[in-house]
mmCIF file of C-alpha atoms in Angstrom:
data_model
loop_
_atom_site.group_PDB
_atom_site.id
_atom_site.type_symbol
_atom_site.label_atom_id
_atom_site.label_comp_id
_atom_site.label_asym_id
_atom_site.label_seq_id
_atom_site.Cartn_x
_atom_site.Cartn_y
_atom_site.Cartn_z
ATOM 1 C CA MET A 1 0.000 0.000 0.000
ATOM 2 C CA THR A 2 2.765 2.420 0.961
ATOM 3 C CA ASP A 3 4.864 1.683 -2.145
ATOM 4 C CA LYS A 4 1.870 2.212 -4.439
ATOM 5 C CA ARG A 5 1.018 5.542 -2.821
ATOM 6 C CA ALA A 6 4.656 6.643 -2.823
ATOM 7 C CA ALA A 7 4.876 5.972 -6.562
ATOM 8 C CA THR A 8 2.161 8.545 -7.196
ATOM 9 C CA LEU A 9 4.146 11.285 -5.432
ATOM 10 C CA SER A 10 7.061 12.106 -7.681
ATOM 11 C CA ARG A 11 10.055 14.006 -6.409
ATOM 12 C CA LYS A 12 9.073 16.921 -8.638
ATOM 13 C CA ARG A 13 5.614 17.149 -7.075
ATOM 14 C CA TYR A 14 7.085 16.682 -3.605
ATOM 15 C CA VAL A 15 9.626 19.486 -4.032
ATOM 16 C CA ALA A 16 7.017 21.851 -5.458
ATOM 17 C CA GLU A 17 4.571 21.258 -2.604
ATOM 18 C CA LEU A 18 7.359 21.408 -0.028
ATOM 19 C CA LEU A 19 8.428 24.824 -1.311
ATOM 20 C CA ARG A 20 4.839 26.056 -1.252
ATOM 21 C CA LEU A 21 4.404 24.964 2.361
ATOM 22 C CA GLN A 22 7.764 26.412 3.394
ATOM 23 C CA THR A 23 6.714 29.721 1.854
ATOM 24 C CA GLU A 24 3.583 29.632 4.009
ATOM 25 C CA LEU A 25 5.692 28.794 7.059
ATOM 26 C CA VAL A 26 7.691 31.979 6.475
ATOM 27 C CA LYS A 27 4.390 33.882 6.447
ATOM 28 C CA LEU A 28 3.418 32.107 9.671
ATOM 29 C CA GLN A 29 6.740 33.124 11.207
ATOM 30 C CA GLU A 30 6.205 36.777 10.333
ATOM 31 C CA TRP A 31 2.700 36.661 11.791
ATOM 32 C CA VAL A 32 4.054 35.122 15.006
ATOM 33 C CA ARG A 33 6.644 37.888 15.269
ATOM 34 C CA ALA A 34 4.272 40.725 14.398
ATOM 35 C CA GLU A 35 1.463 39.572 16.687
ATOM 36 C CA GLY A 36 3.634 38.452 19.611
ATOM 37 C CA VAL A 37 2.327 34.891 19.403
ATOM 38 C CA ARG A 38 3.951 32.028 21.330
ATOM 39 C CA LEU A 39 3.899 28.751 19.399
ATOM 40 C CA VAL A 40 5.139 25.381 20.663
ATOM 41 C CA VAL A 41 5.336 22.353 18.368
ATOM 42 C CA VAL A 42 6.128 18.969 19.938
ATOM 43 C CA PHE A 43 7.634 16.228 17.762
ATOM 44 C CA GLU A 44 7.404 12.737 19.226
ATOM 45 C CA GLY A 45 7.488 9.184 17.914
ATOM 46 C CA ARG A 46 9.606 6.079 17.786
ATOM 47 C CA ASP A 47 13.272 6.122 16.816
ATOM 48 C CA ALA A 48 13.729 6.602 13.040
ATOM 49 C CA ALA A 49 10.128 7.748 12.631
ATOM 50 C CA GLY A 50 11.200 10.832 10.671
ATOM 51 C CA LYS A 51 10.939 13.554 13.312
ATOM 52 C CA GLY A 52 14.337 15.060 12.601
ATOM 53 C CA GLY A 53 13.775 15.260 8.859
ATOM 54 C CA ALA A 54 10.421 16.949 9.366
ATOM 55 C CA ILE A 55 11.924 19.495 11.750
ATOM 56 C CA ARG A 56 14.688 20.321 9.271
ATOM 57 C CA ARG A 57 12.172 20.966 6.500
ATOM 58 C CA VAL A 58 9.990 23.093 8.750
ATOM 59 C CA THR A 59 12.885 25.323 9.837
ATOM 60 C CA GLU A 60 14.878 25.382 6.574
ATOM 61 C CA TYR A 61 13.893 28.952 5.621
ATOM 62 C CA LEU A 62 12.871 30.284 9.030
ATOM 63 C CA ASN A 63 14.742 32.886 11.033
ATOM 64 C CA PRO A 64 16.616 31.088 13.863
ATOM 65 C CA ARG A 65 16.034 34.152 16.053
ATOM 66 C CA VAL A 66 12.298 33.523 15.769
ATOM 67 C CA ALA A 67 12.035 29.743 15.335
ATOM 68 C CA ARG A 68 14.398 27.605 17.394
ATOM 69 C CA ILE A 69 14.763 23.913 18.068
ATOM 70 C CA ALA A 70 14.868 22.560 21.613
ATOM 71 C CA ALA A 71 16.620 19.189 21.662
ATOM 72 C CA LEU A 72 17.575 18.699 25.278
ATOM 73 C CA PRO A 73 20.390 16.324 26.312
ATOM 74 C CA ARG A 74 20.203 13.963 29.256
ATOM 75 C CA PRO A 75 19.304 15.765 32.495
ATOM 76 C CA THR A 76 22.159 16.695 34.780
ATOM 77 C CA GLU A 77 22.368 15.486 38.356
ATOM 78 C CA ARG A 78 20.923 18.813 39.492
ATOM 79 C CA GLU A 79 18.079 18.655 36.964
ATOM 80 C CA ARG A 80 17.153 15.182 38.163
ATOM 81 C CA THR A 81 16.302 16.688 41.538
ATOM 82 C CA GLN A 82 14.045 19.388 40.039
ATOM 83 C CA TRP A 83 10.354 19.245 39.271
ATOM 84 C CA TYR A 84 10.266 17.130 36.122
ATOM 85 C CA PHE A 85 8.839 19.828 33.837
ATOM 86 C CA GLN A 86 11.160 22.546 35.144
ATOM 87 C CA ARG A 87 13.951 22.230 32.583
ATOM 88 C CA TYR A 88 11.456 22.250 29.718
ATOM 89 C CA VAL A 89 9.791 25.416 30.994
ATOM 90 C CA GLU A 90 13.098 27.252 30.494
ATOM 91 C CA HIS A 91 12.842 26.606 26.749
ATOM 92 C CA LEU A 92 9.270 27.781 26.239
ATOM 93 C CA PRO A 93 8.866 30.719 23.826
ATOM 94 C CA ALA A 94 8.519 34.381 24.668
ATOM 95 C CA ALA A 95 6.248 36.625 22.613
ATOM 96 C CA GLY A 96 7.020 36.417 18.900
ATOM 97 C CA GLU A 97 8.822 33.071 19.088
ATOM 98 C CA VAL A 98 8.322 29.510 17.856
ATOM 99 C CA VAL A 99 9.904 26.561 19.669
ATOM 100 C CA LEU A 100 10.027 23.102 18.126
ATOM 101 C CA PHE A 101 10.714 20.358 20.661
ATOM 102 C CA ASP A 102 12.710 17.513 19.131
ATOM 103 C CA ARG A 103 11.434 15.158 21.787
ATOM 104 C CA SER A 104 10.037 16.785 24.880
ATOM 105 C CA TRP A 105 8.683 16.168 28.351
ATOM 106 C CA TYR A 106 7.127 13.027 26.872
ATOM 107 C CA ASN A 107 10.469 11.264 27.336
ATOM 108 C CA ARG A 108 9.085 10.202 30.702
ATOM 109 C CA ALA A 109 6.120 8.486 29.070
ATOM 110 C CA GLY A 110 8.315 6.696 26.535
ATOM 111 C CA VAL A 111 11.984 5.879 26.825
ATOM 112 C CA GLU A 112 12.230 6.583 30.559
ATOM 113 C CA ARG A 113 9.250 4.341 31.266
ATOM 114 C CA VAL A 114 10.350 1.478 28.993
ATOM 115 C CA MET A 115 14.056 1.558 29.856
ATOM 116 C CA GLY A 116 13.508 1.932 33.590
ATOM 117 C CA PHE A 117 15.036 5.408 33.850
ATOM 118 C CA CYS A 118 12.169 6.501 36.097
ATOM 119 C CA THR A 119 10.185 4.722 38.773
ATOM 120 C CA ALA A 120 6.608 3.543 38.349
ATOM 121 C CA GLU A 121 5.558 6.249 40.801
ATOM 122 C CA GLU A 122 7.338 8.966 38.783
ATOM 123 C CA HIS A 123 5.676 7.700 35.614
ATOM 124 C CA GLN A 124 2.203 7.777 37.153
ATOM 125 C CA LEU A 125 2.847 11.243 38.563
ATOM 126 C CA PHE A 126 3.800 12.411 35.065
ATOM 127 C CA LEU A 127 0.576 11.042 33.585
ATOM 128 C CA ARG A 128 -1.420 12.959 36.198
ATOM 129 C CA GLN A 129 0.528 16.211 35.944
ATOM 130 C CA CYS A 130 1.095 16.415 32.194
ATOM 131 C CA PRO A 131 -2.516 17.294 31.232
ATOM 132 C CA VAL A 132 -2.560 19.925 33.980
ATOM 133 C CA PHE A 133 0.775 21.335 32.791
ATOM 134 C CA GLU A 134 -0.385 21.555 29.182
ATOM 135 C CA ARG A 135 -3.720 23.114 30.126
ATOM 136 C CA MET A 136 -1.750 25.779 31.990
ATOM 137 C CA LEU A 137 0.312 26.497 28.867
ATOM 138 C CA VAL A 138 -2.763 26.795 26.681
ATOM 139 C CA GLU A 139 -4.656 28.864 29.281
ATOM 140 C CA ASP A 140 -1.723 31.275 29.364
ATOM 141 C CA GLY A 141 -2.053 31.808 25.619
ATOM 142 C CA ILE A 142 0.565 29.449 24.193
ATOM 143 C CA LEU A 143 -0.412 27.685 20.962
ATOM 144 C CA LEU A 144 0.522 24.053 21.546
ATOM 145 C CA ARG A 145 0.630 21.456 18.756
ATOM 146 C CA LYS A 146 1.667 17.846 19.403
ATOM 147 C CA TYR A 147 2.610 15.437 16.592
ATOM 148 C CA TRP A 148 3.234 11.723 16.965
ATOM 149 C CA PHE A 149 5.158 10.238 14.033
ATOM 150 C CA SER A 150 3.977 6.660 13.594
ATOM 151 C CA VAL A 151 6.272 4.164 11.841
ATOM 152 C CA SER A 152 5.807 0.415 11.337
ATOM 153 C CA ASP A 153 8.266 -2.102 12.736
ATOM 154 C CA THR A 154 9.416 -3.236 9.265
ATOM 155 C CA VAL A 155 10.111 0.305 8.049
ATOM 156 C CA GLN A 156 11.880 1.223 11.294
ATOM 157 C CA LEU A 157 14.135 -1.825 10.972
ATOM 158 C CA GLU A 158 14.971 -0.952 7.365
ATOM 159 C CA ARG A 159 15.858 2.607 8.363
ATOM 160 C CA PHE A 160 18.095 1.300 11.146
ATOM 161 C CA ARG A 161 19.807 -0.961 8.624
ATOM 162 C CA ARG A 162 20.446 1.914 6.231
ATOM 163 C CA ARG A 163 21.895 4.011 9.027
ATOM 164 C CA LEU A 164 24.192 1.168 10.030
ATOM 165 C CA GLU A 165 25.551 0.930 6.479
ATOM 166 C CA ASP A 166 25.829 4.680 5.804
ATOM 167 C CA PRO A 167 28.927 6.358 7.318
ATOM 168 C CA LEU A 168 27.231 9.767 7.030
ATOM 169 C CA ARG A 169 24.251 8.665 9.122
ATOM 170 C CA ARG A 170 25.897 6.075 11.351
ATOM 171 C CA TRP A 171 25.965 8.588 14.215
ATOM 172 C CA LYS A 172 22.161 8.542 14.277
ATOM 173 C CA LEU A 173 22.154 4.916 15.420
ATOM 174 C CA SER A 174 22.709 4.427 19.152
ATOM 175 C CA PRO A 175 22.594 1.379 21.433
ATOM 176 C CA MET A 176 19.294 2.790 22.717
ATOM 177 C CA ASP A 177 17.890 2.633 19.189
ATOM 178 C CA LEU A 178 18.877 -1.011 18.843
ATOM 179 C CA GLU A 179 17.322 -1.775 22.208
ATOM 180 C CA SER A 180 14.013 -0.409 20.938
ATOM 181 C CA ILE A 181 13.841 -3.276 18.422
ATOM 182 C CA SER A 182 13.503 -5.899 21.135
ATOM 183 C CA ARG A 183 11.185 -3.663 23.172
ATOM 184 C CA TRP A 184 8.762 -2.812 20.363
ATOM 185 C CA GLU A 185 5.667 -4.015 22.215
ATOM 186 C CA ALA A 186 6.738 -2.332 25.454
ATOM 187 C CA TYR A 187 7.027 0.974 23.608
ATOM 188 C CA SER A 188 3.622 0.359 22.024
ATOM 189 C CA ARG A 189 1.977 -0.180 25.402
ATOM 190 C CA ALA A 190 3.704 2.886 26.840
ATOM 191 C CA LYS A 191 2.540 5.006 23.892
ATOM 192 C CA ASP A 192 -1.045 3.760 24.209
ATOM 193 C CA GLU A 193 -1.114 4.570 27.937
ATOM 194 C CA MET A 194 0.386 8.001 27.249
ATOM 195 C CA MET A 195 -2.290 8.757 24.662
ATOM 196 C CA VAL A 196 -5.095 7.771 27.033
ATOM 197 C CA HIS A 197 -3.952 10.287 29.636
ATOM 198 C CA THR A 198 -2.575 13.159 27.525
ATOM 199 C CA ASP A 199 -4.769 13.312 24.396
ATOM 200 C CA ILE A 200 -6.817 16.144 25.841
ATOM 201 C CA ALA A 201 -9.215 18.565 24.157
ATOM 202 C CA GLU A 202 -7.023 21.571 24.961
ATOM 203 C CA ALA A 203 -3.904 19.916 23.485
ATOM 204 C CA PRO A 204 -4.791 16.872 21.366
ATOM 205 C CA TRP A 205 -2.325 14.505 19.750
ATOM 206 C CA TYR A 206 -2.106 14.457 15.960
ATOM 207 C CA VAL A 207 -0.756 11.197 14.514
ATOM 208 C CA VAL A 208 1.383 11.436 11.389
ATOM 209 C CA GLU A 209 1.693 8.260 9.322
ATOM 210 C CA SER A 210 5.412 8.289 8.535
ATOM 211 C CA ASP A 211 6.293 5.095 6.721
ATOM 212 C CA GLU A 212 6.710 7.340 3.669
ATOM 213 C CA LYS A 213 8.787 10.313 4.803
ATOM 214 C CA ARG A 214 7.866 12.706 2.020
ATOM 215 C CA ARG A 215 4.154 12.377 2.648
ATOM 216 C CA ALA A 216 4.682 12.613 6.404
ATOM 217 C CA ARG A 217 6.541 15.908 6.107
ATOM 218 C CA LEU A 218 4.005 17.468 3.762
ATOM 219 C CA ASN A 219 1.027 16.260 5.800
ATOM 220 C CA MET A 220 2.471 17.503 9.078
ATOM 221 C CA MET A 221 3.393 20.921 7.688
ATOM 222 C CA ALA A 222 0.024 21.365 5.983
ATOM 223 C CA HIS A 223 -1.806 20.447 9.188
ATOM 224 C CA LEU A 224 0.242 22.856 11.300
ATOM 225 C CA LEU A 225 -0.482 25.705 8.890
ATOM 226 C CA ALA A 226 -4.188 24.881 8.790
ATOM 227 C CA SER A 227 -4.403 24.721 12.594
ATOM 228 C CA VAL A 228 -3.024 28.220 13.213
ATOM 229 C CA PRO A 229 -5.124 31.303 12.317
ATOM 230 C CA TYR A 230 -2.227 33.229 10.785
ATOM 231 C CA HIS A 231 -2.433 35.784 8.015
ATOM 232 C CA GLU A 232 0.135 37.345 5.739
ATOM 233 C CA VAL A 233 1.892 40.345 7.247
ATOM 234 C CA PRO A 234 2.999 42.904 4.629
ATOM 235 C CA PRO A 235 6.804 43.119 4.644
ATOM 236 C CA PRO A 236 8.483 46.487 5.155
ATOM 237 C CA VAL A 237 9.333 48.383 1.995
ATOM 238 C CA LEU A 238 13.089 48.191 1.436
ATOM 239 C CA GLU A 239 15.194 49.820 -1.242
ATOM 240 C CA LEU A 240 18.869 49.296 -1.953
ATOM 241 C CA PRO A 241 20.739 52.596 -1.487
ATOM 242 C CA ASP A 242 23.231 53.845 -4.016
ATOM 243 C CA ARG A 243 26.816 53.128 -3.084
ATOM 244 C CA PRO A 244 28.547 56.418 -2.192
ATOM 245 C CA PRO A 245 31.576 57.526 -4.227
ATOM 246 C CA SER A 246 35.000 56.317 -3.134
ATOM 247 C CA THR A 247 36.924 58.348 -0.573
ATOM 248 C CA GLY A 248 40.283 56.823 -1.500
ATOM 249 C CA TYR A 249 40.188 53.537 0.438
ATOM 250 C CA GLU A 250 42.625 50.900 -0.843
ATOM 251 C CA ARG A 251 42.477 47.228 0.062
ATOM 252 C CA PRO A 252 45.594 45.909 1.895
ATOM 253 C CA PRO A 253 47.938 43.668 -0.114
ATOM 254 C CA ARG A 254 46.793 40.040 -0.229
ATOM 255 C CA ASP A 255 50.062 38.736 1.208
ATOM 256 C CA LEU A 256 49.283 40.459 4.526
ATOM 257 C CA GLN A 257 46.370 38.056 5.152
ATOM 258 C CA THR A 258 46.007 34.293 5.370
ATOM 259 C CA TYR A 259 43.565 32.854 2.863
ATOM 260 C CA VAL A 260 41.850 29.485 2.789
ATOM 261 C CA PRO A 261 43.566 27.317 0.151
ATOM 262 C CA ASP A 262 41.639 26.828 -3.092
ATOM 263 C CA CYS A 263 41.011 23.095 -2.816
ATOM 264 C CA THR A 264 38.529 23.319 -5.684
ATOM 265 C CA ALA A 265 41.438 23.918 -8.077
ATOM 266 C CA GLN A 266 42.225 20.194 -7.785
ATOM 267 C CA LEU A 267 38.753 19.080 -8.789
#
């Protein structure tokens, strides 16, 4: 089914639609900045589900001063003693900003739960507090969008295999990723329990079918744009000034500076 559908979406059509959506995302960015909106987009899903690729396409033409990615490392010893949501709160947007969470506070409902990095009591506390936390964000005016990238076990395994064989993407494959293969059902149960508790009316989950990455990216971006009531903000009128006449400046001799060697001359 996936191969048949993928065959109908040529690269030409994909690139054209991707550019159209990215153009709209730039308009969304300018609206966020002009109106002082705070937008949070959460990207979750299994390993190799396509979250990173989607984030890169979303942010490709955006201003990093407006739209930033929050991809938090492992918590420090100090952070482990804090309220669980505390270190994520630090990365929430101010007015006129967009924050995309490449994984988020939902680590506790997924990898921490399955791999035993938190206790059963901490996990249950998270499931109780998370809906309250997200309702607080929404009540305070933050636009919160949550996307779950859903990938099948066969496609995930194939993506792992390609990463293992590709020296440019080998770094993406970690022992934790390989462990997820043998714990597929445990992750499934954890995800189902997470959805039951955190798929709330104020901040619902949106599932993105991601066995075919191109479709997943386009579908996610189109949904995000449709879910936000943005409008085009007229850009400021800019004109290139005339360069003033020379006042006698002369460039220093080239031998006084160190230049990067022209490696392209050997190509």
